[in-house]
mmCIF file of C-alpha atoms in Angstrom:
data_model
loop_
_atom_site.group_PDB
_atom_site.id
_atom_site.type_symbol
_atom_site.label_atom_id
_atom_site.label_comp_id
_atom_site.label_asym_id
_atom_site.label_seq_id
_atom_site.Cartn_x
_atom_site.Cartn_y
_atom_site.Cartn_z
ATOM 1 C CA UNK V 1 53.914 -9.291 38.519
ATOM 2 C CA UNK V 2 51.125 -9.818 41.685
ATOM 3 C CA UNK V 3 48.321 -7.711 41.542
ATOM 4 C CA UNK V 4 48.005 -4.839 43.960
ATOM 5 C CA UNK V 5 45.127 -4.880 46.918
ATOM 6 C CA UNK V 6 43.242 -2.298 47.668
ATOM 7 C CA UNK V 7 45.413 -1.848 50.766
ATOM 8 C CA UNK V 8 48.602 -1.644 48.574
ATOM 9 C CA UNK V 9 46.633 1.214 46.138
ATOM 10 C CA UNK V 10 45.601 3.212 49.329
ATOM 11 C CA UNK V 11 49.080 3.059 50.883
ATOM 12 C CA UNK V 12 50.593 4.393 47.931
ATOM 13 C CA UNK V 13 48.128 6.990 47.267
ATOM 14 C CA UNK V 14 48.715 8.175 51.057
ATOM 15 C CA UNK V 15 52.656 7.866 50.771
ATOM 16 C CA UNK V 16 52.648 10.049 47.062
ATOM 17 C CA UNK V 17 49.658 11.827 47.066
ATOM 18 C CA UNK V 18 48.865 13.118 50.946
ATOM 19 C CA UNK V 19 46.272 15.690 50.008
ATOM 20 C CA UNK V 20 43.994 13.305 48.264
ATOM 21 C CA UNK V 21 41.451 12.019 50.732
ATOM 22 C CA UNK V 22 40.102 8.275 51.214
ATOM 23 C CA UNK V 23 36.372 8.657 51.082
ATOM 24 C CA UNK V 24 35.189 4.997 50.835
ATOM 25 C CA UNK V 25 37.418 1.917 51.156
ATOM 26 C CA UNK V 26 35.752 -1.703 51.242
ATOM 27 C CA UNK V 27 37.433 -4.972 51.076
ATOM 28 C CA UNK V 28 37.681 -4.923 47.017
ATOM 29 C CA UNK V 29 36.651 -0.859 46.390
ATOM 30 C CA UNK V 30 38.534 2.752 47.442
ATOM 31 C CA UNK V 31 37.695 6.289 46.283
ATOM 32 C CA UNK V 32 40.122 8.914 46.823
ATOM 33 C CA UNK V 33 39.310 12.423 46.244
ATOM 34 C CA UNK V 34 41.603 15.899 45.676
ATOM 35 C CA UNK V 35 43.055 18.207 43.744
ATOM 36 C CA UNK V 36 45.263 18.784 40.709
ATOM 37 C CA UNK V 37 46.482 21.821 39.025
ATOM 38 C CA UNK V 38 48.336 20.946 35.284
ATOM 39 C CA UNK V 39 48.517 24.910 34.477
ATOM 40 C CA UNK V 40 45.998 27.406 34.970
ATOM 41 C CA UNK V 41 42.986 25.627 36.813
ATOM 42 C CA UNK V 42 42.675 23.269 40.037
ATOM 43 C CA UNK V 43 40.491 20.684 39.605
ATOM 44 C CA UNK V 44 38.789 18.328 42.008
ATOM 45 C CA UNK V 45 39.251 14.266 41.143
ATOM 46 C CA UNK V 46 37.781 11.480 42.093
ATOM 47 C CA UNK V 47 39.312 8.117 41.503
ATOM 48 C CA UNK V 48 37.649 5.101 42.131
ATOM 49 C CA UNK V 49 38.844 1.478 41.976
ATOM 50 C CA UNK V 50 37.384 -1.946 42.284
ATOM 51 C CA UNK V 51 39.396 -4.991 42.165
ATOM 52 C CA UNK V 52 36.933 -7.644 41.015
ATOM 53 C CA UNK V 53 38.849 -10.787 41.982
ATOM 54 C CA UNK V 54 37.180 -13.157 39.278
ATOM 55 C CA UNK V 55 38.890 -13.170 35.849
ATOM 56 C CA UNK V 56 37.438 -11.849 32.908
ATOM 57 C CA UNK V 57 35.914 -8.873 34.793
ATOM 58 C CA UNK V 58 37.851 -6.585 33.102
ATOM 59 C CA UNK V 59 36.389 -3.414 33.084
ATOM 60 C CA UNK V 60 35.123 -3.961 36.807
ATOM 61 C CA UNK V 61 39.139 -4.169 37.837
ATOM 62 C CA UNK V 62 40.203 -0.669 36.216
ATOM 63 C CA UNK V 63 40.285 2.617 38.221
ATOM 64 C CA UNK V 64 38.042 5.821 37.022
ATOM 65 C CA UNK V 65 38.699 9.236 37.283
ATOM 66 C CA UNK V 66 36.361 11.818 36.837
ATOM 67 C CA UNK V 67 36.138 15.756 37.274
ATOM 68 C CA UNK V 68 34.188 17.140 39.793
ATOM 69 C CA UNK V 69 34.687 20.458 40.146
ATOM 70 C CA UNK V 70 34.958 22.334 37.854
ATOM 71 C CA UNK V 71 32.371 19.821 35.882
ATOM 72 C CA UNK V 72 34.429 19.988 32.291
ATOM 73 C CA UNK V 73 32.693 21.603 29.703
ATOM 74 C CA UNK V 74 32.640 22.272 25.664
ATOM 75 C CA UNK V 75 34.579 24.988 24.172
ATOM 76 C CA UNK V 76 32.775 28.296 23.719
ATOM 77 C CA UNK V 77 34.106 28.549 20.377
ATOM 78 C CA UNK V 78 32.683 25.036 19.393
ATOM 79 C CA UNK V 79 29.927 24.309 21.599
ATOM 80 C CA UNK V 80 28.625 20.803 19.558
ATOM 81 C CA UNK V 81 32.421 19.757 19.496
ATOM 82 C CA UNK V 82 31.984 17.001 22.260
ATOM 83 C CA UNK V 83 35.082 17.373 25.199
ATOM 84 C CA UNK V 84 37.575 14.695 23.547
ATOM 85 C CA UNK V 85 39.294 11.702 25.280
ATOM 86 C CA UNK V 86 36.467 10.231 27.812
ATOM 87 C CA UNK V 87 33.785 7.665 28.364
ATOM 88 C CA UNK V 88 30.195 8.089 28.617
ATOM 89 C CA UNK V 89 29.152 7.973 33.144
ATOM 90 C CA UNK V 90 25.579 6.651 32.175
ATOM 91 C CA UNK V 91 24.235 7.574 35.899
ATOM 92 C CA UNK V 92 26.143 10.868 36.058
ATOM 93 C CA UNK V 93 26.896 12.548 32.734
ATOM 94 C CA UNK V 94 28.123 15.777 33.528
ATOM 95 C CA UNK V 95 31.068 13.919 34.773
ATOM 96 C CA UNK V 96 32.040 11.691 32.432
ATOM 97 C CA UNK V 97 35.475 9.197 32.927
ATOM 98 C CA UNK V 98 38.569 10.411 31.647
ATOM 99 C CA UNK V 99 40.173 8.217 28.696
ATOM 100 C CA UNK V 100 43.924 7.926 30.404
ATOM 101 C CA UNK V 101 45.021 4.567 28.652
ATOM 102 C CA UNK V 102 43.708 1.978 26.230
ATOM 103 C CA UNK V 103 42.302 -0.630 28.552
ATOM 104 C CA UNK V 104 41.831 -3.254 25.144
ATOM 105 C CA UNK V 105 45.855 -2.917 25.695
ATOM 106 C CA UNK V 106 46.531 -3.181 28.658
ATOM 107 C CA UNK V 107 48.250 0.089 29.364
ATOM 108 C CA UNK V 108 46.741 -0.248 32.897
ATOM 109 C CA UNK V 109 47.149 -3.801 34.897
ATOM 110 C CA UNK V 110 46.025 -4.399 38.266
ATOM 111 C CA UNK V 111 49.578 -4.811 39.391
ATOM 112 C CA UNK V 112 50.175 -1.142 38.875
ATOM 113 C CA UNK V 113 50.522 1.723 41.168
ATOM 114 C CA UNK V 114 47.320 4.172 40.745
ATOM 115 C CA UNK V 115 49.674 6.429 42.422
ATOM 116 C CA UNK V 116 52.278 6.130 40.222
ATOM 117 C CA UNK V 117 50.433 5.841 37.032
ATOM 118 C CA UNK V 118 46.429 7.101 37.204
ATOM 119 C CA UNK V 119 47.283 10.141 39.059
ATOM 120 C CA UNK V 120 50.162 11.403 37.040
ATOM 121 C CA UNK V 121 47.988 10.051 33.816
ATOM 122 C CA UNK V 122 45.519 12.788 34.945
ATOM 123 C CA UNK V 123 47.224 16.071 35.355
ATOM 124 C CA UNK V 124 48.712 15.011 31.792
ATOM 125 C CA UNK V 125 45.210 14.396 30.486
ATOM 126 C CA UNK V 126 43.789 17.844 32.499
ATOM 127 C CA UNK V 127 46.713 19.438 30.762
ATOM 128 C CA UNK V 128 45.683 18.181 27.173
ATOM 129 C CA UNK V 129 41.680 19.463 28.009
ATOM 130 C CA UNK V 130 43.663 22.857 28.883
ATOM 131 C CA UNK V 131 45.496 23.099 26.073
ATOM 132 C CA UNK V 132 42.183 22.254 24.058
ATOM 133 C CA UNK V 133 39.854 24.811 25.697
ATOM 134 C CA UNK V 134 42.497 27.144 24.329
ATOM 135 C CA UNK V 135 43.189 25.764 20.995
ATOM 136 C CA UNK V 136 40.620 23.499 19.837
ATOM 137 C CA UNK V 137 43.560 21.365 19.360
ATOM 138 C CA UNK V 138 44.305 17.418 21.523
ATOM 139 C CA UNK V 139 47.904 17.253 22.077
ATOM 140 C CA UNK V 140 47.396 14.256 24.592
ATOM 141 C CA UNK V 141 47.059 11.112 21.242
ATOM 142 C CA UNK V 142 46.213 8.108 21.745
ATOM 143 C CA UNK V 143 43.085 6.304 20.448
ATOM 144 C CA UNK V 144 40.343 8.113 21.163
ATOM 145 C CA UNK V 145 37.033 6.308 22.320
ATOM 146 C CA UNK V 146 33.555 6.297 20.515
ATOM 147 C CA UNK V 147 32.481 9.510 20.493
ATOM 148 C CA UNK V 148 29.320 10.252 22.451
#
């Protein structure tokens, strides 16, 4: 399978998620912002993708998703428990990257459509987050990244 270009990804997002706005696009970088509503809450999410043509630079070629509004928060009943399934976003700690797939097992690859994988996986993550807020149980499964 061939790797999809940022242009391919942009066309796919426009087709499947027209409510997402492309807010930045360069040759090797694209960013979208849009609303998602799994159950109770509507979230504004930001999806970024940098296609790094250099081999071996896996992390730079992976899509990243943050929730920009409302900000994710810990459970009121357990304020010391970290939010599950996220990666620290050093430049902006209040907006962690969502853990949507396991990069070590290559669950997502550059030949896959962000619109058909990352956005639906984000909806699933947000549904699990809403459940976790209500019950304290994370139902999303997966291998948790290193805690905060």
